[in-house]
Coordinates of C-alpha atoms in Angstrom, one line a residue:
M1 CA 108.3 115.1 82.5
L2 CA 105.1 116.6 83.9
S3 CA 105.5 120.0 85.6
A4 CA 103.3 123.0 86.4
R5 CA 105.3 124.9 83.6
S6 CA 104.9 122.2 80.8
L7 CA 101.2 121.8 81.8
F8 CA 100.3 125.4 81.6
Q9 CA 102.4 125.8 78.4
E10 CA 100.2 123.0 76.8
I11 CA 97.0 124.8 77.8
L12 CA 98.4 128.0 76.5
D13 CA 99.5 126.6 73.0
S14 CA 96.0 125.2 72.2
D15 CA 93.2 127.6 71.3
D16 CA 90.5 125.0 72.8
S17 CA 92.1 124.6 76.2
Y18 CA 93.2 128.2 76.5
Q19 CA 89.6 129.3 75.8
L20 CA 88.3 127.1 78.5
F21 CA 91.0 128.1 81.0
C22 CA 90.3 131.8 80.4
S23 CA 86.5 131.3 80.4
I24 CA 86.7 129.6 83.9
A25 CA 89.0 132.2 85.3
A26 CA 86.9 135.1 83.9
S27 CA 83.6 133.7 85.3
G28 CA 85.0 133.2 88.7
E29 CA 86.6 136.7 88.9
T30 CA 83.2 138.2 87.6
Q31 CA 81.1 136.3 90.3
G32 CA 83.7 137.6 92.9
G33 CA 83.1 141.3 91.7
W34 CA 79.3 140.9 92.0
E35 CA 79.6 139.3 95.5
N36 CA 82.0 142.1 96.8
G37 CA 79.7 144.8 95.3
R38 CA 76.5 143.3 97.0
I39 CA 78.4 142.9 100.3
A40 CA 79.6 146.6 100.2
A41 CA 76.0 147.7 99.6
L42 CA 74.8 145.7 102.5
V43 CA 77.6 146.3 105.1
P44 CA 76.2 147.0 108.5
D45 CA 76.5 150.6 109.8
S46 CA 78.8 149.5 112.6
M47 CA 81.4 148.4 109.9
C48 CA 80.8 151.3 107.3
E49 CA 84.5 152.0 107.1
L50 CA 84.9 148.7 105.3
A51 CA 82.6 149.5 102.5
P52 CA 85.2 151.5 100.3
K53 CA 87.7 148.6 100.7
I54 CA 85.0 146.0 99.8
I55 CA 84.1 148.1 96.7
R56 CA 87.7 148.3 95.8
H57 CA 88.1 144.4 96.2
G58 CA 85.1 144.0 93.9
A59 CA 86.4 146.4 91.3
D60 CA 89.7 144.4 91.1
E61 CA 87.8 141.2 90.6
D62 CA 85.7 142.7 87.9
K63 CA 88.9 144.1 86.3
H64 CA 90.4 140.5 86.3
G65 CA 87.4 139.3 84.6
R66 CA 87.8 141.8 81.8
I67 CA 91.5 140.9 81.6
F68 CA 90.7 137.3 81.0
N69 CA 88.1 138.2 78.5
G70 CA 90.7 140.4 76.9
L71 CA 93.2 137.6 76.5
L72 CA 90.5 135.7 74.7
K73 CA 89.6 138.6 72.5
K74 CA 93.2 139.1 71.6
R75 CA 93.5 135.6 70.1
G76 CA 90.1 136.0 68.4
L77 CA 88.2 133.7 70.9
D78 CA 84.8 134.0 72.5
P79 CA 84.1 132.8 76.2
V80 CA 82.6 129.3 76.4
D81 CA 80.1 128.1 79.0
V82 CA 81.9 127.1 82.3
P83 CA 81.1 123.4 83.1
P84 CA 79.4 123.4 86.5
E85 CA 81.8 120.8 88.0
T86 CA 84.7 123.6 87.3
D87 CA 82.7 126.4 89.0
Y88 CA 84.8 126.8 92.2
T89 CA 82.9 129.8 93.5
M90 CA 79.5 128.2 93.3
L91 CA 80.6 124.9 94.6
L92 CA 82.0 126.6 97.7
E93 CA 78.6 128.4 98.1
R94 CA 76.8 124.9 98.0
Q95 CA 79.2 123.7 100.7
G96 CA 78.0 126.6 102.9
I97 CA 81.2 128.5 102.5
G98 CA 80.9 132.3 102.3
L99 CA 77.7 134.3 102.1
A100 CA 74.9 132.7 100.0
H101 CA 73.8 134.4 96.9
D102 CA 70.3 134.4 98.0
K103 CA 71.1 136.5 100.9
L104 CA 73.2 138.9 98.8
R105 CA 70.3 139.4 96.5
Q106 CA 68.2 140.8 99.2
D107 CA 68.2 144.3 100.5
Q108 CA 68.6 143.4 104.2
R109 CA 71.6 144.8 106.1
L110 CA 74.3 142.1 106.8
S111 CA 75.4 141.5 110.4
E112 CA 78.8 141.7 111.8
R113 CA 79.0 137.9 111.8
D114 CA 78.2 138.0 108.1
I115 CA 81.3 140.3 107.6
I116 CA 83.5 137.8 109.5
V117 CA 82.3 135.1 107.3
Y118 CA 83.0 137.1 104.2
L119 CA 86.5 138.2 105.4
S120 CA 87.4 134.6 106.5
H121 CA 86.1 133.1 103.2
S122 CA 88.2 135.8 101.3
R123 CA 91.3 135.1 103.5
V124 CA 91.2 131.4 102.5
T125 CA 90.3 131.7 98.8
E126 CA 92.7 134.7 98.3
Q127 CA 95.5 132.5 99.6
R128 CA 94.6 130.0 96.9
A129 CA 94.6 132.7 94.4
A130 CA 97.9 134.3 95.5
D131 CA 99.7 130.9 95.4
Q132 CA 98.5 130.2 91.9
M133 CA 99.4 133.7 90.6
D134 CA 102.8 133.4 92.2
M135 CA 103.4 130.1 90.3
L136 CA 102.2 131.6 87.0
V137 CA 104.4 134.8 87.4
R138 CA 107.4 132.6 88.2
Y139 CA 107.0 130.6 85.1
F140 CA 105.3 132.9 82.6
G141 CA 105.7 136.6 84.0
D142 CA 107.7 137.4 80.9
H143 CA 105.5 135.7 78.4
P144 CA 104.7 138.0 75.5
E145 CA 100.9 137.1 75.4
V146 CA 99.9 136.7 79.0
G147 CA 102.9 138.0 81.1
R148 CA 101.6 141.5 81.7
A149 CA 98.1 140.3 82.7
I150 CA 99.3 137.7 85.2
R151 CA 101.7 140.2 86.9
Q152 CA 98.9 142.7 87.3
I153 CA 96.5 140.2 88.7
C154 CA 99.3 138.6 90.9
H155 CA 99.8 142.2 92.3
D156 CA 96.1 142.6 93.2
E157 CA 95.9 139.2 94.7
D158 CA 98.8 140.0 97.1
N159 CA 96.8 143.2 98.0
H160 CA 93.7 141.3 98.7
L161 CA 95.4 138.9 100.9
A162 CA 97.1 141.5 102.9
Y163 CA 93.6 143.3 103.2
C164 CA 92.2 140.1 104.7
H165 CA 94.8 139.7 107.1
E166 CA 94.7 143.2 108.4
E167 CA 90.9 143.5 108.8
L168 CA 90.7 140.1 110.4
L169 CA 93.4 141.0 112.9
R170 CA 91.6 144.3 113.6
L171 CA 88.3 142.4 114.2
A172 CA 90.2 139.8 116.4
Y173 CA 91.7 142.5 118.6
A174 CA 88.1 143.9 118.9
G175 CA 86.9 140.5 120.5
H176 CA 86.0 138.3 117.5
G177 CA 89.0 136.3 117.6
R178 CA 87.4 132.9 118.5
A179 CA 84.6 133.4 115.9
I180 CA 87.2 134.1 113.2
Q181 CA 89.5 131.1 113.9
R182 CA 86.5 128.8 113.9
T183 CA 85.3 130.2 110.5
L184 CA 88.7 130.2 109.1
H185 CA 89.1 126.4 110.0
E186 CA 85.8 125.6 108.6
C187 CA 86.5 127.4 105.3
A188 CA 89.8 126.0 104.8
L189 CA 89.0 122.3 105.4
T190 CA 86.0 122.6 102.9
E191 CA 88.0 124.7 100.4
I192 CA 90.8 122.1 100.0
T193 CA 88.2 119.4 99.2
V194 CA 86.4 121.8 96.7
Y195 CA 89.7 122.7 95.2
R196 CA 90.7 119.1 94.8
D197 CA 87.3 118.3 93.0
V198 CA 87.5 121.3 90.8
S199 CA 91.1 120.6 89.8
L200 CA 90.2 117.0 88.9
A201 CA 87.4 118.3 86.7
V202 CA 89.4 120.9 84.9
M203 CA 92.2 118.4 84.3
S204 CA 89.6 116.0 82.9
H205 CA 88.2 118.6 80.6
M206 CA 91.7 119.6 79.5
G207 CA 92.7 116.0 79.0
R208 CA 89.8 115.5 76.5
L209 CA 90.6 118.8 74.6
L210 CA 94.3 118.0 74.4
R211 CA 93.9 114.3 73.9
W212 CA 96.1 113.3 76.7
P213 CA 96.9 109.6 77.0
K214 CA 95.2 107.8 79.8
A215 CA 98.7 107.4 81.7
K216 CA 99.2 111.2 81.7
S217 CA 95.8 111.9 82.9
A218 CA 96.1 109.3 85.6
A219 CA 99.5 110.8 86.7
L220 CA 98.0 114.2 87.0
A221 CA 95.0 113.0 89.0
A222 CA 97.5 111.2 91.2
G223 CA 99.3 114.5 91.8
I224 CA 96.2 116.3 92.7
H225 CA 95.2 113.7 95.2
A226 CA 98.6 113.8 96.7
M227 CA 98.4 117.6 97.1
Y228 CA 94.9 117.1 98.8
A229 CA 96.5 114.5 101.2
Y230 CA 99.3 117.0 102.0
E231 CA 96.7 119.8 102.6
R232 CA 94.5 117.6 104.7
A233 CA 97.4 116.5 106.8
G234 CA 98.3 120.1 107.8
G235 CA 99.0 122.2 104.7
W236 CA 95.7 123.8 105.2
R237 CA 97.2 125.6 108.2
R238 CA 98.9 128.2 105.9
M239 CA 95.4 129.4 105.0
V240 CA 94.2 130.2 108.4
S241 CA 97.3 131.9 110.1
L242 CA 97.1 135.6 110.5
K243 CA 99.9 138.2 110.7
M244 CA 100.0 141.8 110.1
P245 CA 101.0 142.4 106.4
E246 CA 103.8 144.6 105.2
R247 CA 101.3 146.2 102.9
R248 CA 99.1 148.1 105.2
N249 CA 95.7 149.6 103.9
A250 CA 96.3 147.6 100.7
L251 CA 92.8 148.4 99.4
G252 CA 92.7 152.0 100.6
G253 CA 93.0 153.7 97.3
P254 CA 91.2 153.6 94.0
A255 CA 91.1 150.5 91.8
T256 CA 93.5 150.5 88.9
T257 CA 92.2 149.9 85.3
A258 CA 92.7 146.8 83.3
P259 CA 96.0 146.9 81.2
V260 CA 95.8 147.2 77.6
L261 CA 96.7 143.7 76.3

């Protein structure tokens, strides 16, 4: 029977699929670290109080990249090139979601509107990350090889999501509510499409590496399309709601180091 647990167990048991999985994850986290570092350097003076939290966010993402690379090293594997059709971060950018890398490479200060775009984009993508890590912790939190790593990342993703909620609500109270809601909706509706496409691409690569029969690949693809249909019909709304988190000032302290794997 197909399930998230059995699927990930297959990926974990094969060096080739595990290598691709960790490489994709490490690449995405490292990109996120760079983006947050540049945003922190370019934050407008009117929002300078956000800079330390953005730096902390970026440091966490860099740490996650090191964790996934560490998992590869622990098994004696090297990172592999990430197929472009599986690059979630860059595909979102190509769809106009988040701040363009060309803008972040410049030395011009960002605007308050840019920070709203950044936080809204983060609110949506961190929801996705938190949901995925919650699932992995539920099934593999006690796994001797990856358990400690995914528990650490899950904790950080929950902090990132809390930070996005709190800062967006603060900006909404300051008069940016309509802009925030509009941007959140745009991000969420685009993200669910990109996530579907990336999921299909990842499963296609995994299917070839693990030599899945056509029927199994077709069943997984059907499941991905069904999830997209659910999200398109209204599931996306969980990604745009805002509520004050229990974890207040979740990124107010120094970043923790990567665990020894």
